[in-house]
Short mmCIF file of C-alpha atoms in Angstrom, two decimals:
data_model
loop_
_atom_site.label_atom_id
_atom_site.label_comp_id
_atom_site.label_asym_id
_atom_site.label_seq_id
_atom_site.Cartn_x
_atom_site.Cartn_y
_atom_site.Cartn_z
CA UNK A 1 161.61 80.44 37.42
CA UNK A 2 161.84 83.09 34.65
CA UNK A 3 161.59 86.86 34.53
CA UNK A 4 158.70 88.42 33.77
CA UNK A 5 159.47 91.81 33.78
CA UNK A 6 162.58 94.09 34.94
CA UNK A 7 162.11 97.48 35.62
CA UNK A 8 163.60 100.17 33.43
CA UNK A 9 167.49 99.75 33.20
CA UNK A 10 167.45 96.70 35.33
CA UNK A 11 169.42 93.72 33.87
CA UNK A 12 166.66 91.07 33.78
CA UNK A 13 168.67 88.15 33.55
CA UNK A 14 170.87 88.92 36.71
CA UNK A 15 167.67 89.28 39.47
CA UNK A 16 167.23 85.75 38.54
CA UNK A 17 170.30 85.06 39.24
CA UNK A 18 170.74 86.80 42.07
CA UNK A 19 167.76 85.57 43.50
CA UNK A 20 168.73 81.83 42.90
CA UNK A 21 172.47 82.05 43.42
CA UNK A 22 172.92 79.52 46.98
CA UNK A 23 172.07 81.29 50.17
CA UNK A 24 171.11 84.48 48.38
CA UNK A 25 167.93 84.58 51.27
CA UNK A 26 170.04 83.41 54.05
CA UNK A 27 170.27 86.49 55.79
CA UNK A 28 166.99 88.10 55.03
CA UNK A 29 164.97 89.58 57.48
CA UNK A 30 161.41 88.27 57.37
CA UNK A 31 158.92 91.26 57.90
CA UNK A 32 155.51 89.77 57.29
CA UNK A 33 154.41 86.02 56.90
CA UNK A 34 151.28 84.64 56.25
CA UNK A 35 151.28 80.94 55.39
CA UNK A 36 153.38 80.46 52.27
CA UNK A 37 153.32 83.58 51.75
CA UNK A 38 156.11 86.14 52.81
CA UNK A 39 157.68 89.54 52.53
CA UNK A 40 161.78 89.93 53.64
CA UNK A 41 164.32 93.05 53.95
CA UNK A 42 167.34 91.76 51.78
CA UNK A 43 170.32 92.41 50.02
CA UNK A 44 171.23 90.93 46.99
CA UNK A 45 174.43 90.89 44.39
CA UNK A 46 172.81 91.80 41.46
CA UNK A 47 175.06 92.10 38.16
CA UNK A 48 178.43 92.85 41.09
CA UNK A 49 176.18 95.32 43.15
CA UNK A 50 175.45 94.32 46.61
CA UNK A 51 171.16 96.09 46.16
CA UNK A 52 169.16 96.71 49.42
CA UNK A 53 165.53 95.28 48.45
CA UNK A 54 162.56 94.05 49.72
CA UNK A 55 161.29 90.58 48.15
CA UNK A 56 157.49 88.87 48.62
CA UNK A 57 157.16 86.09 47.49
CA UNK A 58 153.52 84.94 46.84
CA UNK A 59 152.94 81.30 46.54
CA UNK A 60 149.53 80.17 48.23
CA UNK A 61 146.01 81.32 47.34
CA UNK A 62 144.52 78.35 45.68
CA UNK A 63 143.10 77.57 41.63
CA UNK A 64 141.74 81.26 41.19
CA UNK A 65 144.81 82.63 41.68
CA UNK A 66 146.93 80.73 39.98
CA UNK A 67 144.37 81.45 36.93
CA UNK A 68 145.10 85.09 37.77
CA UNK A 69 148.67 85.25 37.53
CA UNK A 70 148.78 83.24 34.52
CA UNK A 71 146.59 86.08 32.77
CA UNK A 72 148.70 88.80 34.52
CA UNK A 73 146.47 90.09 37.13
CA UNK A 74 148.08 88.22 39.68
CA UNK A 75 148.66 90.10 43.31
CA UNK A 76 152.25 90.93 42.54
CA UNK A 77 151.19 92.35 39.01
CA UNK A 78 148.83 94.18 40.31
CA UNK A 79 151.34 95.60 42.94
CA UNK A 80 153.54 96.28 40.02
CA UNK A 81 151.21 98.37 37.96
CA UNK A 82 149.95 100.54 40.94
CA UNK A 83 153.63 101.25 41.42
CA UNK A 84 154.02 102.08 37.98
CA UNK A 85 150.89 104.29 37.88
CA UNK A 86 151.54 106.33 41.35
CA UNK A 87 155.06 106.68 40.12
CA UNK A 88 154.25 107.93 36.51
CA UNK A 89 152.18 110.68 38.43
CA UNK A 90 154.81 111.86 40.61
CA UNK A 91 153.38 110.16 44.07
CA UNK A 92 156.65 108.21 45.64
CA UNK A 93 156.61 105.03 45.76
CA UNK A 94 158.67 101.98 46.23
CA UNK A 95 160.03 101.01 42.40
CA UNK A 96 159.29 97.52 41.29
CA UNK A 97 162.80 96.32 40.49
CA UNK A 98 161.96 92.59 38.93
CA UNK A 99 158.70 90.35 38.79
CA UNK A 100 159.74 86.55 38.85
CA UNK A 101 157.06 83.47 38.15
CA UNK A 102 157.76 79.84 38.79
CA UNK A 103 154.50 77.31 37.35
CA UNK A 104 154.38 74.48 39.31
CA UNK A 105 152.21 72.12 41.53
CA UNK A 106 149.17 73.80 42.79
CA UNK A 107 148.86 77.86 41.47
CA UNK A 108 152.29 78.42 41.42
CA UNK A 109 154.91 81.10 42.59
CA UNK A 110 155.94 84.71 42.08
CA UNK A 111 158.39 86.50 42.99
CA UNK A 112 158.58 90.49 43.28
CA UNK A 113 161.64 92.47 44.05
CA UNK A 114 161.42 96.09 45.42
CA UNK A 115 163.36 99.09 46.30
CA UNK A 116 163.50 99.02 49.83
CA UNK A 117 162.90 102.64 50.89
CA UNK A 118 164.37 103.83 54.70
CA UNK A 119 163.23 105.01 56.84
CA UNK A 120 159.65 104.34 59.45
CA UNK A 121 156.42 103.50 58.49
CA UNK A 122 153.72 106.58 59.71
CA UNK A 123 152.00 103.70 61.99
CA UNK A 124 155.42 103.50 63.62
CA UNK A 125 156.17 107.47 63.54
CA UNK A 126 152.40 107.57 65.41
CA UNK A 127 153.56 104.91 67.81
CA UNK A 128 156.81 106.41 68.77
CA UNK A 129 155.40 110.00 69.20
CA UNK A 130 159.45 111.23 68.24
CA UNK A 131 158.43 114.04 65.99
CA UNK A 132 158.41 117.83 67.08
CA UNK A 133 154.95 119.70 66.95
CA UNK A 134 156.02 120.77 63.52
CA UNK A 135 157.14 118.14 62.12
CA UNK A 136 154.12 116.95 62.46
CA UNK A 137 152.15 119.19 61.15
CA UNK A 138 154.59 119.08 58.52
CA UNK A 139 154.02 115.30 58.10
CA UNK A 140 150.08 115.94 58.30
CA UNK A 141 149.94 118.24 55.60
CA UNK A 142 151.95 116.18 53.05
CA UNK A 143 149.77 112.59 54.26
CA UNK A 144 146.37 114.60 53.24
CA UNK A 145 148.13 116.07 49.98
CA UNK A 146 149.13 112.79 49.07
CA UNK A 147 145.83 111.61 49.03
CA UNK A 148 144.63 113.86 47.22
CA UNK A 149 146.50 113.97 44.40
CA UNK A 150 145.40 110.22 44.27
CA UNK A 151 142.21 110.94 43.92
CA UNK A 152 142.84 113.94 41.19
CA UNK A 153 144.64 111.88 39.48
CA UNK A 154 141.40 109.75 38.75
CA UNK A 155 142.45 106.70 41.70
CA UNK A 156 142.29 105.73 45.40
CA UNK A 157 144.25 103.30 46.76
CA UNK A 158 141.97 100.99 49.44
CA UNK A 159 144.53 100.26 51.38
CA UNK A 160 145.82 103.35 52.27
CA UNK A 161 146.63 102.31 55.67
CA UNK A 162 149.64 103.85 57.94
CA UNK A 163 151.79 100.69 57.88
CA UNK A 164 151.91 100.91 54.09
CA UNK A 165 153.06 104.34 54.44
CA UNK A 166 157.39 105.08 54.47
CA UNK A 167 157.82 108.37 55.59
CA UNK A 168 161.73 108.90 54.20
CA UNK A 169 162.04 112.33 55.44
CA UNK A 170 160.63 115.13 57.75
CA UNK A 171 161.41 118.37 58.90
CA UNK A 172 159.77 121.17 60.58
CA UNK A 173 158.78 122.77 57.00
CA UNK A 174 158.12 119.85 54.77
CA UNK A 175 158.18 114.89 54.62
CA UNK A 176 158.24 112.86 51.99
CA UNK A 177 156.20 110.12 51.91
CA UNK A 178 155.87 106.67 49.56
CA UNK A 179 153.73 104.01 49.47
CA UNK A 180 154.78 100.95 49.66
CA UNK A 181 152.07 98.19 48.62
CA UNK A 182 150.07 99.77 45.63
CA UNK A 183 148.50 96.56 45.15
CA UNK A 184 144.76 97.61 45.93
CA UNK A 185 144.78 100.95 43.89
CA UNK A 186 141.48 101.26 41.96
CA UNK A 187 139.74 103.62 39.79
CA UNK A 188 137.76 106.66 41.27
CA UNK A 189 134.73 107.31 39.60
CA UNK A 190 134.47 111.28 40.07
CA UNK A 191 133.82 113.53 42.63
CA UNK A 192 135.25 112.27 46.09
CA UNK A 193 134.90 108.81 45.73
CA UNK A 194 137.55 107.05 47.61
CA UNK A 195 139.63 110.07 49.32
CA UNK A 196 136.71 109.43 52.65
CA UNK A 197 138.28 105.80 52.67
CA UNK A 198 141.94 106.58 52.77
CA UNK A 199 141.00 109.50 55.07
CA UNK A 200 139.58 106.49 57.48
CA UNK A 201 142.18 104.04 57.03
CA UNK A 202 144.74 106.76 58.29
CA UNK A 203 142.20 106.18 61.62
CA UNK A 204 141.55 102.85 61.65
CA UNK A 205 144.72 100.54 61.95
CA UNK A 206 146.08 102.81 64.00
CA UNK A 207 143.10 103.06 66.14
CA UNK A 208 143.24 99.04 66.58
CA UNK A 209 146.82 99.25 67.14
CA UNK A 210 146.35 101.47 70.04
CA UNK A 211 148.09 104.51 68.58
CA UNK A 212 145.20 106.72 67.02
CA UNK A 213 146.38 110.10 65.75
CA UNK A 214 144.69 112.80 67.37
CA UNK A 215 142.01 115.13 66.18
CA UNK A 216 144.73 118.24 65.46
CA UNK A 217 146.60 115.83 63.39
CA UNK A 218 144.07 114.53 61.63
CA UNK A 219 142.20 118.02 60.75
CA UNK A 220 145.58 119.10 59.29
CA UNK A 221 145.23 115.37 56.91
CA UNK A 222 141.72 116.85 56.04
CA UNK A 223 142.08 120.61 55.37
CA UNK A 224 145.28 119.71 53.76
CA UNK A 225 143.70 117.42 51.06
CA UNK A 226 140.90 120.06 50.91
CA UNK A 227 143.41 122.13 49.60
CA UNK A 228 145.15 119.89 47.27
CA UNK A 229 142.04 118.94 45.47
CA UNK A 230 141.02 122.92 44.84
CA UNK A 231 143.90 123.53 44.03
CA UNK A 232 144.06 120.14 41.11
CA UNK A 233 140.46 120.43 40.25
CA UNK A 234 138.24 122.62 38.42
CA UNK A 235 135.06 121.46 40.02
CA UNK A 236 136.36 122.43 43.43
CA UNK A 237 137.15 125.59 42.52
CA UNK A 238 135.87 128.99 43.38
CA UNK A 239 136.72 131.35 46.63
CA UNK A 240 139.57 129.45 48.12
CA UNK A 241 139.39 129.94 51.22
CA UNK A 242 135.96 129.53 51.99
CA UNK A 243 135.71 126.50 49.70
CA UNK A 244 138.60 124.83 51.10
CA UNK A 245 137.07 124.72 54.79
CA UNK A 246 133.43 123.61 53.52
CA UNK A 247 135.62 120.84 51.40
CA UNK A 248 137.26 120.03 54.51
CA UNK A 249 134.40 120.00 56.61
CA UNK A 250 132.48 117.19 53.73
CA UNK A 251 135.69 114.87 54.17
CA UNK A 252 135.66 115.30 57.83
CA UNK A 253 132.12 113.53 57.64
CA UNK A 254 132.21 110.96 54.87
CA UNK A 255 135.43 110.05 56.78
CA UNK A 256 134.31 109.61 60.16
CA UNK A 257 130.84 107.45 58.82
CA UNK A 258 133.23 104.90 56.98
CA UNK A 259 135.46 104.87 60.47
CA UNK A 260 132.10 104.73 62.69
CA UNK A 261 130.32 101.59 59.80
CA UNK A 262 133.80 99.79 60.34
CA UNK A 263 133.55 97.64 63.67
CA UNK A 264 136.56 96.39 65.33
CA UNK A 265 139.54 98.17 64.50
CA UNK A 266 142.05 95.11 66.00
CA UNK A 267 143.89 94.48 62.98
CA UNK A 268 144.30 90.49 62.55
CA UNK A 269 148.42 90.60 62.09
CA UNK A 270 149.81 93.51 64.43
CA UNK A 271 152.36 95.14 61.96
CA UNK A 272 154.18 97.05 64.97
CA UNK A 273 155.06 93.39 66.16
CA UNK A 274 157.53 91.21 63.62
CA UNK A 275 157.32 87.89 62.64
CA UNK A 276 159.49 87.12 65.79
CA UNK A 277 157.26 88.56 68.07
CA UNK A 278 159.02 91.49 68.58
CA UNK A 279 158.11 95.57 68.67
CA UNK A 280 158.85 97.10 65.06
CA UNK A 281 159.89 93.94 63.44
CA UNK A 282 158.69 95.37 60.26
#
């Protein structure tokens, strides 16, 4: 296995090591799993540091892949440079720490090593219903503002999705909230192209998980990204407040056709259930 990359001021040589040294897995906790491929809550000695991380490994997916990650585009790459994008923008974001690649039989192996962020996902804040009134608003606001500033920024990430979401802190006033697979962000090509599908993601799992959020909650998501997007783009511009709610009331719509032209909502792995078979494995 070598290193491919190693993320700014991280000693490349010693995630290899760490990641080979005997029993450096052993006590992982496996989140997600999906043939051969896997994703696992770890710590590591890296360079004398014991380093809290989250490793997925991605090994199956047949000749196509394998031609991908030999020309760098790859799953994990592309995980890497969404990162690296929403991060360079100011959108949190769990750092890429270390890409690893093994060639071998078949397509293959890599190896990506994350920060792992604390704190629950939002499909897991919507499923415990722990937060205060305004906290959630709180937590709304900042999910629709996110978005948005995707989308201003000239992407949209497709899988924008509440289980993909960290929410590391909320109060009554303000969260903070990171992504934390930027593998399928993609280029938005103007106008609102993309924000109605992140909109509806923030429905759908949740909706097929049996935890929707409710229509106050998500209005707050819409008028909130409304906002954001006056506020970052001249197009969207004129009287505030009166653009802002016909904005609001657009997204509203586009979202709620791409939620309606979905189907079944079940999704096929329940994230809310771990690997074991237990409630918020992961």
């Amino acid at each position: 296995m070598t290193t491919v990359r190693a993320g700014p001021g991280e000693p490349r040589g010693a995630w290899l090591a760490a990641l080979t040294a005997p029993g450096a897995l052993e006590g992982a906790e496996v989140l997600k799993r999906e043939g051969e491929d896997w994703v696992a809550a770890a710590t590591l000695r890296v360079a004398g540091v014991d380093r809290r991380v989250v490793v997925k490994r991605r090994r199956g997916g047949g000749g196509v892949e394998g031609i991908k990650r030999g020309g760098g585009a790859g799953r994990l790459m592309r995980q890497w440079r969404g990162s690296t994008w929403l991060a360079a923008r100011g959108i949190a974001t769990a750092r890429p720490l270390a890409l690893l690649r093994r060639w071998g039989p078949s397509c293959g192996e890599e190896v990506l090593v994350m920060e792992r962020l604390e704190g629950p996902s939002l499909l897991e804040c919507l499923a415990s219903r722990g937060l205060t009134r305004g906290q959630e608003r709180a937590l709304a606001e900042e999910v629709g503002r996110m978005a948005a500033r995707m989308v201003a920024a000239g992407r949209y990430n497709r899988d924008h999705k509440p289980s993909n979401l960290i929410v590391t802190g909320v109060d009554e006033r303000s969260a903070t909230v990171a992504v934390i697979d930027a593998v399928a962000i993609r280029v938005s090509v103007g106008g609102l192209r993309g924000l109605e599908r992140m909109l509806a993601s923030l429905v759908i799992e949740p909706t097929g998980c049996g935890h929707p959020p409710t229509a106050w909650e998500m209005r707050r998501v819409v008028r909130a990204a409304a906002g954001e997007l006056v506020a970052r783009v001249p197009t969207f511009r004129g009287r505030e407040g009166a653009r802002v709610g016909a904005l609001a009331r657009v997204l509203w719509r586009a979202a709620a056709e791409v939620v309606e032209g979905h189907g079944d909502p079940t999704p096929r792995v329940d994230p809310l259930v771990g690997v074991g078979g237990k409630e918020g494995g992961g």
